[in-house]
PDB file of C-alpha atoms and ligand atoms in Angstrom:
ATOM      1  CA  MET A 145     -30.680-109.867  25.865  1.00 57.00           C
ATOM      2  CA  TYR A 146     -31.589-111.833  28.953  1.00 68.00           C
ATOM      3  CA  MET A 147     -35.331-112.190  29.352  1.00 79.00           C
ATOM      4  CA  THR A 148     -37.741-113.264  32.014  1.00 83.00           C
ATOM      5  CA  ILE A 149     -41.157-114.326  30.793  1.00 87.00           C
ATOM      6  CA  VAL A 150     -43.903-115.378  33.130  1.00 89.00           C
ATOM      7  CA  PHE A 151     -47.439-116.566  32.531  1.00 91.00           C
ATOM      8  CA  LYS A 152     -50.007-118.751  34.202  1.00 92.00           C
ATOM      9  CA  VAL A 153     -50.711-122.161  32.710  1.00 95.00           C
ATOM     10  CA  SER A 154     -53.716-124.465  32.993  1.00 96.00           C
ATOM     11  CA  ASP A 155     -53.619-127.687  35.039  1.00 95.00           C
ATOM     12  CA  LEU A 156     -53.602-129.618  31.789  1.00 95.00           C
ATOM     13  CA  LEU A 157     -50.519-127.826  30.509  1.00 96.00           C
ATOM     14  CA  LYS A 158     -48.891-128.143  33.895  1.00 96.00           C
ATOM     15  CA  GLU A 159     -49.039-131.933  33.547  1.00 95.00           C
ATOM     16  CA  LYS A 160     -47.588-131.768  30.060  1.00 95.00           C
ATOM     17  CA  MET A 161     -44.739-129.580  31.206  1.00 97.00           C
ATOM     18  CA  VAL A 162     -43.861-131.795  34.147  1.00 96.00           C
ATOM     19  CA  ALA A 163     -43.653-134.763  31.800  1.00 96.00           C
ATOM     20  CA  TYR A 164     -41.706-132.904  29.110  1.00 95.00           C
ATOM     21  CA  TYR A 165     -39.021-131.570  31.455  1.00 96.00           C
ATOM     22  CA  GLN A 166     -38.720-134.806  33.460  1.00 94.00           C
ATOM     23  CA  ASP A 167     -35.212-135.496  32.187  1.00 94.00           C
ATOM     24  CA  LYS A 168     -34.028-131.903  32.303  1.00 95.00           C
ATOM     25  CA  ARG A 169     -34.952-131.197  35.878  1.00 95.00           C
ATOM     26  CA  LYS A 170     -32.370-129.656  38.116  1.00 94.00           C
ATOM     27  CA  GLU A 171     -31.587-131.416  41.356  1.00 93.00           C
ATOM     28  CA  LYS A 172     -32.727-128.521  43.456  1.00 92.00           C
ATOM     29  CA  THR A 173     -36.283-127.258  43.308  1.00 93.00           C
ATOM     30  CA  PRO A 174     -36.986-123.701  44.517  1.00 92.00           C
ATOM     31  CA  PRO A 175     -39.636-123.200  47.210  1.00 90.00           C
ATOM     32  CA  TYR A 176     -43.224-123.581  45.961  1.00 91.00           C
ATOM     33  CA  ALA A 177     -42.023-124.912  42.626  1.00 94.00           C
ATOM     34  CA  LEU A 178     -42.877-128.243  41.044  1.00 95.00           C
ATOM     35  CA  PHE A 179     -39.573-128.281  39.216  1.00 96.00           C
ATOM     36  CA  GLN A 180     -36.813-126.203  37.745  1.00 96.00           C
ATOM     37  CA  ALA A 181     -35.216-127.353  34.507  1.00 96.00           C
ATOM     38  CA  MET A 182     -32.578-126.266  32.010  1.00 95.00           C
ATOM     39  CA  ASP A 183     -33.398-126.730  28.332  1.00 94.00           C
ATOM     40  CA  ALA A 184     -30.576-125.528  26.096  1.00 91.00           C
ATOM     41  CA  ASP A 185     -30.038-121.956  27.326  1.00 88.00           C
ATOM     42  CA  THR A 186     -33.410-121.490  28.957  1.00 93.00           C
ATOM     43  CA  MET A 187     -34.250-122.051  32.586  1.00 95.00           C
ATOM     44  CA  ILE A 188     -37.828-123.088  33.189  1.00 96.00           C
ATOM     45  CA  THR A 189     -39.465-122.957  36.590  1.00 96.00           C
ATOM     46  CA  LEU A 190     -43.003-124.183  37.126  1.00 96.00           C
ATOM     47  CA  TYR A 191     -44.663-123.160  40.352  1.00 95.00           C
ATOM     48  CA  GLU A 192     -47.428-124.996  42.223  1.00 93.00           C
ATOM     49  CA  SER A 193     -49.624-121.968  41.592  1.00 92.00           C
ATOM     50  CA  GLY A 194     -49.399-122.636  37.856  1.00 93.00           C
ATOM     51  CA  LYS A 195     -47.006-119.780  37.198  1.00 93.00           C
ATOM     52  CA  ALA A 196     -44.459-120.784  34.554  1.00 94.00           C
ATOM     53  CA  MET A 197     -41.266-118.769  34.341  1.00 93.00           C
ATOM     54  CA  PHE A 198     -38.859-118.830  31.395  1.00 92.00           C
ATOM     55  CA  GLN A 199     -35.476-117.176  31.757  1.00 89.00           C
ATOM     56  CA  GLY A 200     -32.594-116.762  29.347  1.00 85.00           C
ATOM     57  CA  LYS A 201     -31.570-115.308  26.012  1.00 81.00           C
ATOM     58  CA  CYS A 202     -34.030-117.431  24.045  1.00 85.00           C
ATOM     59  CA  ALA A 203     -36.710-117.651  26.706  1.00 88.00           C
ATOM     60  CA  ASP A 204     -39.232-116.266  24.224  1.00 87.00           C
ATOM     61  CA  MET A 205     -38.851-119.362  21.996  1.00 89.00           C
ATOM     62  CA  ASP A 206     -39.664-121.759  24.816  1.00 93.00           C
ATOM     63  CA  ALA A 207     -42.449-119.569  26.131  1.00 93.00           C
ATOM     64  CA  LYS A 208     -43.973-119.342  22.672  1.00 92.00           C
ATOM     65  CA  MET A 209     -43.947-123.107  22.253  1.00 93.00           C
ATOM     66  CA  TRP A 210     -45.897-123.595  25.482  1.00 95.00           C
ATOM     67  CA  ALA A 211     -48.246-120.719  24.783  1.00 94.00           C
ATOM     68  CA  GLU A 212     -49.189-122.415  21.496  1.00 94.00           C
ATOM     69  CA  MET A 213     -49.610-125.733  23.250  1.00 95.00           C
ATOM     70  CA  GLU A 214     -51.901-124.061  25.766  1.00 95.00           C
ATOM     71  CA  ARG A 215     -54.033-122.711  22.979  1.00 94.00           C
ATOM     72  CA  ASN A 216     -54.338-126.111  21.334  1.00 94.00           C
ATOM     73  CA  LEU A 217     -55.166-127.855  24.601  1.00 93.00           C
ATOM     74  CA  THR A 218     -57.568-125.440  26.243  1.00 94.00           C
ATOM     75  CA  GLY A 219     -58.201-122.662  23.756  1.00 93.00           C
ATOM     76  CA  LYS A 220     -56.731-120.194  26.220  1.00 92.00           C
ATOM     77  CA  ARG A 221     -54.687-117.436  24.629  1.00 90.00           C
ATOM     78  CA  VAL A 222     -51.560-116.245  26.363  1.00 87.00           C
ATOM     79  CA  ASN A 223     -50.634-112.650  25.684  1.00 81.00           C
ATOM     80  CA  LEU A 224     -46.884-113.078  25.368  1.00 79.00           C
ATOM     81  CA  SER A 225     -46.089-109.440  24.802  1.00 69.00           C
ATOM     82  CA  GLU A 226     -47.598-108.804  28.213  1.00 65.00           C
ATOM     83  CA  ALA A 227     -45.774-111.702  29.808  1.00 66.00           C
ATOM     84  CA  TYR A 228     -42.522-110.303  28.399  1.00 62.00           C
ATOM     85  CA  ASP A 229     -42.361-107.205  30.400  1.00 54.00           C
ATOM     86  CA  ARG A 230     -39.967-106.780  33.183  1.00 60.00           C
ATOM     87  CA  ASN A 231     -42.663-106.489  35.811  1.00 62.00           C
ATOM     88  CA  GLU A 232     -41.770-109.717  37.573  1.00 64.00           C
ATOM     89  CA  LYS A 233     -38.124-108.809  37.830  1.00 67.00           C
ATOM     90  CA  ILE A 234     -38.946-105.314  39.021  1.00 74.00           C
ATOM     91  CA  LYS A 235     -41.290-106.694  41.653  1.00 71.00           C
ATOM     92  CA  ASP A 236     -38.615-109.091  42.870  1.00 70.00           C
ATOM     93  CA  THR A 237     -36.013-106.350  43.116  1.00 79.00           C
ATOM     94  CA  ARG A 238     -38.443-104.062  44.887  1.00 80.00           C
ATOM     95  CA  ARG A 239     -39.318-106.783  47.383  1.00 77.00           C
ATOM     96  CA  THR A 240     -35.644-107.357  48.116  1.00 81.00           C
ATOM     97  CA  LEU A 241     -34.731-103.699  48.451  1.00 89.00           C
ATOM     98  CA  TYR A 242     -37.776-102.979  50.594  1.00 87.00           C
ATOM     99  CA  GLY A 243     -36.144-104.800  53.483  1.00 89.00           C
ATOM    100  CA  LEU A 244     -32.687-103.284  53.068  1.00 94.00           C
ATOM    101  CA  THR A 245     -30.868-100.159  54.179  1.00 97.00           C
ATOM    102  CA  THR A 246     -29.721 -98.346  51.063  1.00 97.00           C
ATOM    103  CA  ILE A 247     -27.786 -95.366  49.807  1.00 98.00           C
ATOM    104  CA  GLY A 248     -29.141 -94.204  46.459  1.00 97.00           C
ATOM    105  CA  SER A 249     -28.444 -91.363  44.060  1.00 97.00           C
ATOM    106  CA  ASP A 250     -30.214 -89.609  41.221  1.00 95.00           C
ATOM    107  CA  GLU A 251     -29.781 -86.455  39.163  1.00 96.00           C
ATOM    108  CA  VAL A 252     -31.943 -83.820  37.508  1.00 96.00           C
ATOM    109  CA  GLY A 253     -31.324 -81.156  34.878  1.00 96.00           C
ATOM    110  CA  THR A 254     -29.456 -83.147  32.249  1.00 96.00           C
ATOM    111  CA  GLY A 255     -32.247 -82.694  29.695  1.00 96.00           C
ATOM    112  CA  ASP A 256     -32.762 -78.993  30.331  1.00 97.00           C
ATOM    113  CA  PHE A 257     -30.981 -76.264  28.368  1.00 97.00           C
ATOM    114  CA  PHE A 258     -31.396 -73.799  31.209  1.00 98.00           C
ATOM    115  CA  GLY A 259     -30.281 -74.359  34.744  1.00 98.00           C
ATOM    116  CA  PRO A 260     -27.797 -76.492  36.643  1.00 98.00           C
ATOM    117  CA  ILE A 261     -27.409 -80.229  37.089  1.00 98.00           C
ATOM    118  CA  VAL A 262     -28.415 -81.328  40.573  1.00 98.00           C
ATOM    119  CA  VAL A 263     -27.278 -84.663  42.003  1.00 98.00           C
ATOM    120  CA  THR A 264     -28.377 -86.036  45.352  1.00 98.00           C
ATOM    121  CA  ALA A 265     -27.512 -89.130  47.366  1.00 98.00           C
ATOM    122  CA  CYS A 266     -29.821 -90.277  50.169  1.00 98.00           C
ATOM    123  CA  TYR A 267     -29.354 -92.719  52.995  1.00 98.00           C
ATOM    124  CA  VAL A 268     -32.516 -94.626  53.900  1.00 98.00           C
ATOM    125  CA  PRO A 269     -32.447 -97.169  56.721  1.00 98.00           C
ATOM    126  CA  LYS A 270     -34.840-100.051  56.147  1.00 96.00           C
ATOM    127  CA  GLU A 271     -37.133 -98.856  58.950  1.00 96.00           C
ATOM    128  CA  GLN A 272     -37.769 -95.669  56.981  1.00 96.00           C
ATOM    129  CA  VAL A 273     -38.837 -97.342  53.735  1.00 94.00           C
ATOM    130  CA  PRO A 274     -42.551 -97.753  54.587  1.00 92.00           C
ATOM    131  CA  TYR A 275     -42.742 -94.104  55.628  1.00 93.00           C
ATOM    132  CA  LEU A 276     -41.254 -92.943  52.316  1.00 93.00           C
ATOM    133  CA  ASP A 277     -43.636 -95.229  50.475  1.00 89.00           C
ATOM    134  CA  GLN A 278     -46.529 -93.568  52.247  1.00 89.00           C
ATOM    135  CA  LEU A 279     -45.270 -90.152  51.196  1.00 88.00           C
ATOM    136  CA  GLY A 280     -45.489 -91.412  47.621  1.00 86.00           C
ATOM    137  CA  VAL A 281     -41.883 -90.844  46.590  1.00 88.00           C
ATOM    138  CA  ARG A 282     -41.821 -94.118  44.605  1.00 74.00           C
ATOM    139  CA  ASP A 283     -43.288 -92.584  41.519  1.00 67.00           C
ATOM    140  CA  SER A 284     -41.107 -89.508  41.568  1.00 71.00           C
ATOM    141  CA  LYS A 285     -41.107 -89.434  37.749  1.00 74.00           C
ATOM    142  CA  THR A 286     -44.872 -88.995  37.641  1.00 81.00           C
ATOM    143  CA  ILE A 287     -45.137 -86.577  40.579  1.00 89.00           C
ATOM    144  CA  THR A 288     -46.038 -83.032  39.545  1.00 91.00           C
ATOM    145  CA  ASP A 289     -43.788 -80.086  40.399  1.00 92.00           C
ATOM    146  CA  LYS A 290     -46.498 -78.884  42.738  1.00 92.00           C
ATOM    147  CA  LYS A 291     -46.424 -82.118  44.722  1.00 92.00           C
ATOM    148  CA  ILE A 292     -42.614 -82.073  44.767  1.00 94.00           C
ATOM    149  CA  ILE A 293     -42.665 -78.608  46.321  1.00 94.00           C
ATOM    150  CA  GLU A 294     -45.125 -79.955  48.884  1.00 93.00           C
ATOM    151  CA  ILE A 295     -43.270 -83.071  49.992  1.00 93.00           C
ATOM    152  CA  ALA A 296     -39.584 -82.271  49.396  1.00 95.00           C
ATOM    153  CA  PRO A 297     -39.070 -79.979  52.428  1.00 96.00           C
ATOM    154  CA  THR A 298     -40.347 -82.774  54.701  1.00 95.00           C
ATOM    155  CA  LEU A 299     -38.136 -85.283  52.916  1.00 96.00           C
ATOM    156  CA  MET A 300     -35.090 -83.078  53.350  1.00 97.00           C
ATOM    157  CA  LYS A 301     -35.786 -82.822  57.062  1.00 97.00           C
ATOM    158  CA  GLU A 302     -36.348 -86.542  57.560  1.00 96.00           C
ATOM    159  CA  VAL A 303     -33.872 -88.131  55.163  1.00 98.00           C
ATOM    160  CA  SER A 304     -30.111 -87.889  55.398  1.00 98.00           C
ATOM    161  CA  HIS A 305     -28.903 -86.501  52.075  1.00 98.00           C
ATOM    162  CA  VAL A 306     -25.996 -84.915  50.225  1.00 98.00           C
ATOM    163  CA  THR A 307     -26.623 -82.676  47.231  1.00 98.00           C
ATOM    164  CA  PHE A 308     -24.241 -81.206  44.706  1.00 98.00           C
ATOM    165  CA  ILE A 309     -25.209 -78.465  42.276  1.00 98.00           C
ATOM    166  CA  LEU A 310     -23.173 -78.127  39.109  1.00 98.00           C
ATOM    167  CA  ARG A 311     -23.740 -74.590  37.912  1.00 97.00           C
ATOM    168  CA  ASN A 312     -23.739 -73.726  34.246  1.00 97.00           C
ATOM    169  CA  GLU A 313     -20.366 -72.022  34.102  1.00 97.00           C
ATOM    170  CA  GLU A 314     -18.714 -75.081  35.564  1.00 97.00           C
ATOM    171  CA  TYR A 315     -20.720 -77.400  33.336  1.00 98.00           C
ATOM    172  CA  ASN A 316     -19.619 -75.446  30.277  1.00 97.00           C
ATOM    173  CA  ARG A 317     -16.020 -75.592  31.430  1.00 97.00           C
ATOM    174  CA  TYR A 318     -16.281 -79.393  31.722  1.00 96.00           C
ATOM    175  CA  GLN A 319     -17.787 -79.546  28.229  1.00 94.00           C
ATOM    176  CA  SER A 320     -14.974 -77.467  26.781  1.00 94.00           C
ATOM    177  CA  MET A 321     -12.551 -79.953  28.341  1.00 94.00           C
ATOM    178  CA  GLY A 322     -14.259 -82.660  26.275  1.00 95.00           C
ATOM    179  CA  TYR A 323     -16.295 -84.258  29.041  1.00 96.00           C
ATOM    180  CA  ASN A 324     -19.558 -85.628  27.693  1.00 95.00           C
ATOM    181  CA  MET A 325     -22.807 -85.651  29.663  1.00 95.00           C
ATOM    182  CA  ASN A 326     -22.395 -89.212  30.937  1.00 96.00           C
ATOM    183  CA  LYS A 327     -18.898 -88.499  32.198  1.00 97.00           C
ATOM    184  CA  ILE A 328     -20.109 -85.420  34.013  1.00 97.00           C
ATOM    185  CA  LYS A 329     -22.990 -87.386  35.522  1.00 97.00           C
ATOM    186  CA  ALA A 330     -20.698 -90.213  36.617  1.00 98.00           C
ATOM    187  CA  ILE A 331     -18.280 -87.799  38.276  1.00 98.00           C
ATOM    188  CA  LEU A 332     -21.129 -86.095  40.129  1.00 98.00           C
ATOM    189  CA  HIS A 333     -22.763 -89.335  41.275  1.00 98.00           C
ATOM    190  CA  ASN A 334     -19.422 -90.565  42.544  1.00 98.00           C
ATOM    191  CA  LYS A 335     -18.884 -87.304  44.362  1.00 98.00           C
ATOM    192  CA  VAL A 336     -22.129 -87.444  46.366  1.00 98.00           C
ATOM    193  CA  LEU A 337     -21.765 -91.180  46.987  1.00 98.00           C
ATOM    194  CA  VAL A 338     -18.258 -90.737  48.404  1.00 98.00           C
ATOM    195  CA  ALA A 339     -19.584 -88.069  50.754  1.00 98.00           C
ATOM    196  CA  MET A 340     -22.587 -90.156  51.764  1.00 98.00           C
ATOM    197  CA  LYS A 341     -20.534 -93.274  52.416  1.00 97.00           C
ATOM    198  CA  LYS A 342     -18.403 -91.270  54.834  1.00 98.00           C
ATOM    199  CA  LYS A 343     -21.516 -90.077  56.633  1.00 98.00           C
ATOM    200  CA  HIS A 344     -23.070 -93.546  56.739  1.00 98.00           C
ATOM    201  CA  PRO A 345     -20.442 -96.250  56.398  1.00 97.00           C
ATOM    202  CA  SER A 346     -22.902 -99.002  57.225  1.00 97.00           C
ATOM    203  CA  TYR A 347     -25.604-100.001  54.715  1.00 97.00           C
ATOM    204  CA  ASP A 348     -26.758-103.026  52.732  1.00 96.00           C
ATOM    205  CA  ARG A 349     -26.647-101.683  49.156  1.00 96.00           C
ATOM    206  CA  ILE A 350     -25.662 -98.635  47.154  1.00 97.00           C
ATOM    207  CA  VAL A 351     -28.056 -98.173  44.234  1.00 97.00           C
ATOM    208  CA  VAL A 352     -27.618 -95.829  41.273  1.00 96.00           C
ATOM    209  CA  ASP A 353     -30.241 -95.148  38.631  1.00 92.00           C
ATOM    210  CA  GLN A 354     -28.380 -96.547  35.632  1.00 92.00           C
ATOM    211  CA  PHE A 355     -27.620 -94.081  32.830  1.00 92.00           C
ATOM    212  CA  VAL A 356     -24.648 -95.835  31.274  1.00 93.00           C
ATOM    213  CA  PHE A 357     -23.143 -99.336  31.328  1.00 92.00           C
ATOM    214  CA  PRO A 358     -21.343 -99.999  34.619  1.00 94.00           C
ATOM    215  CA  ARG A 359     -17.994-100.532  32.898  1.00 94.00           C
ATOM    216  CA  LYS A 360     -18.298 -97.152  31.206  1.00 96.00           C
ATOM    217  CA  TYR A 361     -19.324 -95.531  34.496  1.00 97.00           C
ATOM    218  CA  PHE A 362     -16.099 -96.657  36.137  1.00 97.00           C
ATOM    219  CA  GLU A 363     -14.081 -95.567  33.109  1.00 97.00           C
ATOM    220  CA  HIS A 364     -15.632 -92.110  33.468  1.00 97.00           C
ATOM    221  CA  ILE A 365     -14.605 -91.776  37.111  1.00 98.00           C
ATOM    222  CA  SER A 366     -11.164 -93.319  36.665  1.00 97.00           C
ATOM    223  CA  GLN A 367      -9.503 -89.986  37.443  1.00 96.00           C
ATOM    224  CA  SER A 368     -11.563 -89.267  40.544  1.00 96.00           C
ATOM    225  CA  ARG A 369      -9.411 -89.371  43.656  1.00 97.00           C
ATOM    226  CA  GLU A 370     -11.882 -91.377  45.730  1.00 98.00           C
ATOM    227  CA  LYS A 371     -14.283 -93.880  44.212  1.00 97.00           C
ATOM    228  CA  VAL A 372     -17.338 -95.745  45.406  1.00 98.00           C
ATOM    229  CA  LYS A 373     -17.225 -99.119  43.714  1.00 96.00           C
ATOM    230  CA  ASP A 374     -19.822-101.316  45.394  1.00 96.00           C
ATOM    231  CA  ILE A 375     -22.727-100.107  43.292  1.00 96.00           C
ATOM    232  CA  MET A 376     -25.860-101.901  42.157  1.00 94.00           C
ATOM    233  CA  PHE A 377     -26.927-100.223  38.908  1.00 93.00           C
ATOM    234  CA  LEU A 378     -30.640-100.466  38.157  1.00 91.00           C
ATOM    235  CA  THR A 379     -32.716 -98.943  35.400  1.00 85.00           C
ATOM    236  CA  LYS A 380     -35.804 -97.150  36.705  1.00 86.00           C
ATOM    237  CA  ALA A 381     -34.214 -97.446  40.143  1.00 91.00           C
ATOM    238  CA  GLU A 382     -36.439 -94.735  41.583  1.00 89.00           C
ATOM    239  CA  SER A 383     -39.436 -97.053  41.299  1.00 86.00           C
ATOM    240  CA  VAL A 384     -37.807 -99.903  43.229  1.00 89.00           C
ATOM    241  CA  CYS A 385     -35.454 -98.224  45.678  1.00 94.00           C
ATOM    242  CA  ALA A 386     -36.619 -95.743  48.327  1.00 95.00           C
ATOM    243  CA  SER A 387     -33.281 -93.924  48.637  1.00 97.00           C
ATOM    244  CA  VAL A 388     -33.083 -93.345  44.868  1.00 96.00           C
ATOM    245  CA  ALA A 389     -36.699 -92.152  44.860  1.00 95.00           C
ATOM    246  CA  ALA A 390     -35.984 -89.718  47.690  1.00 96.00           C
ATOM    247  CA  ALA A 391     -32.818 -88.539  45.915  1.00 96.00           C
ATOM    248  CA  SER A 392     -34.803 -87.957  42.754  1.00 95.00           C
ATOM    249  CA  CYS A 393     -37.420 -85.857  44.604  1.00 96.00           C
ATOM    250  CA  ILE A 394     -34.851 -83.763  46.441  1.00 97.00           C
ATOM    251  CA  SER A 395     -32.806 -83.170  43.284  1.00 96.00           C
ATOM    252  CA  ARG A 396     -35.918 -82.026  41.455  1.00 96.00           C
ATOM    253  CA  TYR A 397     -36.921 -79.710  44.263  1.00 97.00           C
ATOM    254  CA  ILE A 398     -33.525 -78.064  44.397  1.00 98.00           C
ATOM    255  CA  PHE A 399     -33.438 -77.810  40.608  1.00 97.00           C
ATOM    256  CA  LEU A 400     -36.820 -76.048  40.636  1.00 97.00           C
ATOM    257  CA  LYS A 401     -35.605 -73.652  43.293  1.00 97.00           C
ATOM    258  CA  GLU A 402     -32.443 -72.892  41.330  1.00 97.00           C
ATOM    259  CA  MET A 403     -34.467 -72.262  38.180  1.00 97.00           C
ATOM    260  CA  LYS A 404     -36.743 -69.950  40.113  1.00 97.00           C
ATOM    261  CA  SER A 405     -33.891 -67.920  41.507  1.00 97.00           C
ATOM    262  CA  LEU A 406     -32.130 -67.684  38.115  1.00 96.00           C
ATOM    263  CA  GLY A 407     -35.423 -66.553  36.606  1.00 96.00           C
ATOM    264  CA  ASP A 408     -36.073 -63.993  39.335  1.00 96.00           C
ATOM    265  CA  HIS A 409     -32.628 -62.601  38.756  1.00 93.00           C
ATOM    266  CA  LEU A 410     -33.172 -62.255  35.012  1.00 94.00           C
ATOM    267  CA  GLY A 411     -36.721 -61.064  35.179  1.00 94.00           C
ATOM    268  CA  PHE A 412     -37.802 -63.940  32.898  1.00 89.00           C
ATOM    269  CA  PRO A 413     -39.120 -67.156  34.410  1.00 95.00           C
ATOM    270  CA  LEU A 414     -36.923 -69.916  32.939  1.00 97.00           C
ATOM    271  CA  LEU A 415     -38.416 -72.905  31.139  1.00 97.00           C
ATOM    272  CA  LYS A 416     -37.528 -76.557  31.551  1.00 96.00           C
ATOM    273  CA  GLY A 417     -36.652 -78.877  28.683  1.00 96.00           C
ATOM    274  CA  ALA A 418     -34.998 -78.105  25.366  1.00 96.00           C
ATOM    275  CA  GLY A 419     -37.830 -77.338  22.956  1.00 95.00           C
ATOM    276  CA  GLU A 420     -38.673 -74.421  20.719  1.00 95.00           C
ATOM    277  CA  ASP A 421     -40.189 -72.441  23.589  1.00 96.00           C
ATOM    278  CA  VAL A 422     -36.722 -72.605  25.147  1.00 96.00           C
ATOM    279  CA  ASP A 423     -35.142 -71.305  21.899  1.00 96.00           C
ATOM    280  CA  ARG A 424     -37.521 -68.360  21.912  1.00 96.00           C
ATOM    281  CA  LEU A 425     -36.777 -67.564  25.530  1.00 96.00           C
ATOM    282  CA  ALA A 426     -33.020 -67.771  24.883  1.00 96.00           C
ATOM    283  CA  ALA A 427     -33.430 -65.265  22.037  1.00 96.00           C
ATOM    284  CA  LYS A 428     -35.314 -62.934  24.360  1.00 95.00           C
ATOM    285  CA  ILE A 429     -32.635 -63.152  27.023  1.00 96.00           C
ATOM    286  CA  VAL A 430     -29.854 -62.519  24.482  1.00 96.00           C
ATOM    287  CA  THR A 431     -31.731 -59.491  23.163  1.00 95.00           C
ATOM    288  CA  VAL A 432     -31.863 -57.989  26.648  1.00 95.00           C
ATOM    289  CA  TYR A 433     -28.554 -59.075  28.174  1.00 96.00           C
ATOM    290  CA  GLY A 434     -26.337 -59.957  25.217  1.00 95.00           C
ATOM    291  CA  GLU A 435     -25.064 -63.386  24.278  1.00 94.00           C
ATOM    292  CA  GLU A 436     -22.437 -63.442  27.002  1.00 95.00           C
ATOM    293  CA  LYS A 437     -25.266 -64.030  29.482  1.00 96.00           C
ATOM    294  CA  LEU A 438     -26.160 -67.476  28.161  1.00 96.00           C
ATOM    295  CA  PRO A 439     -23.144 -69.451  29.441  1.00 97.00           C
ATOM    296  CA  GLU A 440     -24.053 -68.336  32.959  1.00 96.00           C
ATOM    297  CA  ILE A 441     -27.529 -69.831  32.792  1.00 97.00           C
ATOM    298  CA  ALA A 442     -27.497 -72.496  30.075  1.00 97.00           C
ATOM    299  CA  LYS A 443     -25.729 -75.618  28.822  1.00 97.00           C
ATOM    300  CA  MET A 444     -23.924 -74.368  25.755  1.00 96.00           C
ATOM    301  CA  ASN A 445     -23.432 -77.734  24.044  1.00 95.00           C
ATOM    302  CA  PHE A 446     -27.201 -78.126  23.601  1.00 95.00           C
ATOM    303  CA  LYS A 447     -28.596 -77.468  20.108  1.00 94.00           C
ATOM    304  CA  ASN A 448     -30.645 -74.623  21.612  1.00 94.00           C
ATOM    305  CA  ALA A 449     -27.434 -72.578  21.795  1.00 94.00           C
ATOM    306  CA  ASP A 450     -27.485 -72.411  17.964  1.00 92.00           C
ATOM    307  CA  LYS A 451     -31.170 -72.550  17.280  1.00 91.00           C
ATOM    308  CA  TYR A 452     -32.113 -69.411  19.168  1.00 91.00           C
ATOM    309  CA  PHE A 453     -30.576 -67.330  16.340  1.00 87.00           C
ATOM    310  CA  ASP A 454     -33.666 -68.138  14.299  1.00 90.00           C
ATOM    311  CA  PHE A 455     -35.763 -66.230  16.799  1.00 88.00           C
ATOM    312  CA  LEU A 456     -33.635 -63.130  17.217  1.00 84.00           C
TER     313      LEU A 456
HETATM  314 MN1   MN B 201     -32.351 -90.809  36.939  1.00 89.73          MN
END
């Protein structure tokens, strides 16, 4: 796995590093760096600020060596497990995407026994990014349902979006055709992205919250008539890309509304997730409406579709 490790070094260690990598320096030095060097498979960049960056498959080995040296020289301990994390990379990506016009997509409902799958693509011109940031869409994963219900209607007014709702009967039909969840997701993402690209043919990047390896994604959509191919796949994309964040909020809002209307129809408020409370509720619904009701409101390949028998 490719790693980026960053930590701050003392002036003393800085000197040592400059000397050590003297012969391995690359010709070009990035802005604000003292040097950039390749040592075996690891790229080392030392910045004027004292920030040392190690990148590559074995970056941890090199980083560890210098962390130990630091401790011997100055007694300063470097917390490598902290330096490991992907924060630097995420910050870089966020900085880049902040200044770009993006189309982004995200889905909701794939972990819930009850209710549809909702996929949304949003188009966010770069001028709109600060506004969305202010609204707080960045942390869509940590936003409560209450807040989603508050901000989503505004979002839907202000942000160009395309949403597709895959209802349970259709989902179950896909499943019976042998489509797994990732294939269904890929097909739906492609569908909203195709539509969005037609609406807004000019943009800087298309970003998808990664749920499967890119090669697999394209395998999954190989039978789709039209395909969007210029995709940047990012994990946790909603935290770095405004259009993905907006898509995530809108999808969640529509999912909540769908759940509400299904629940109103049944006379039982539906529950999210796939836990035992969901099994119990499924048993209740089957008792009242019979088991033929479930495929209309639930994803029948989930374990819940067997487990509810225990609660009948
Ligand atoms: Mn997602």
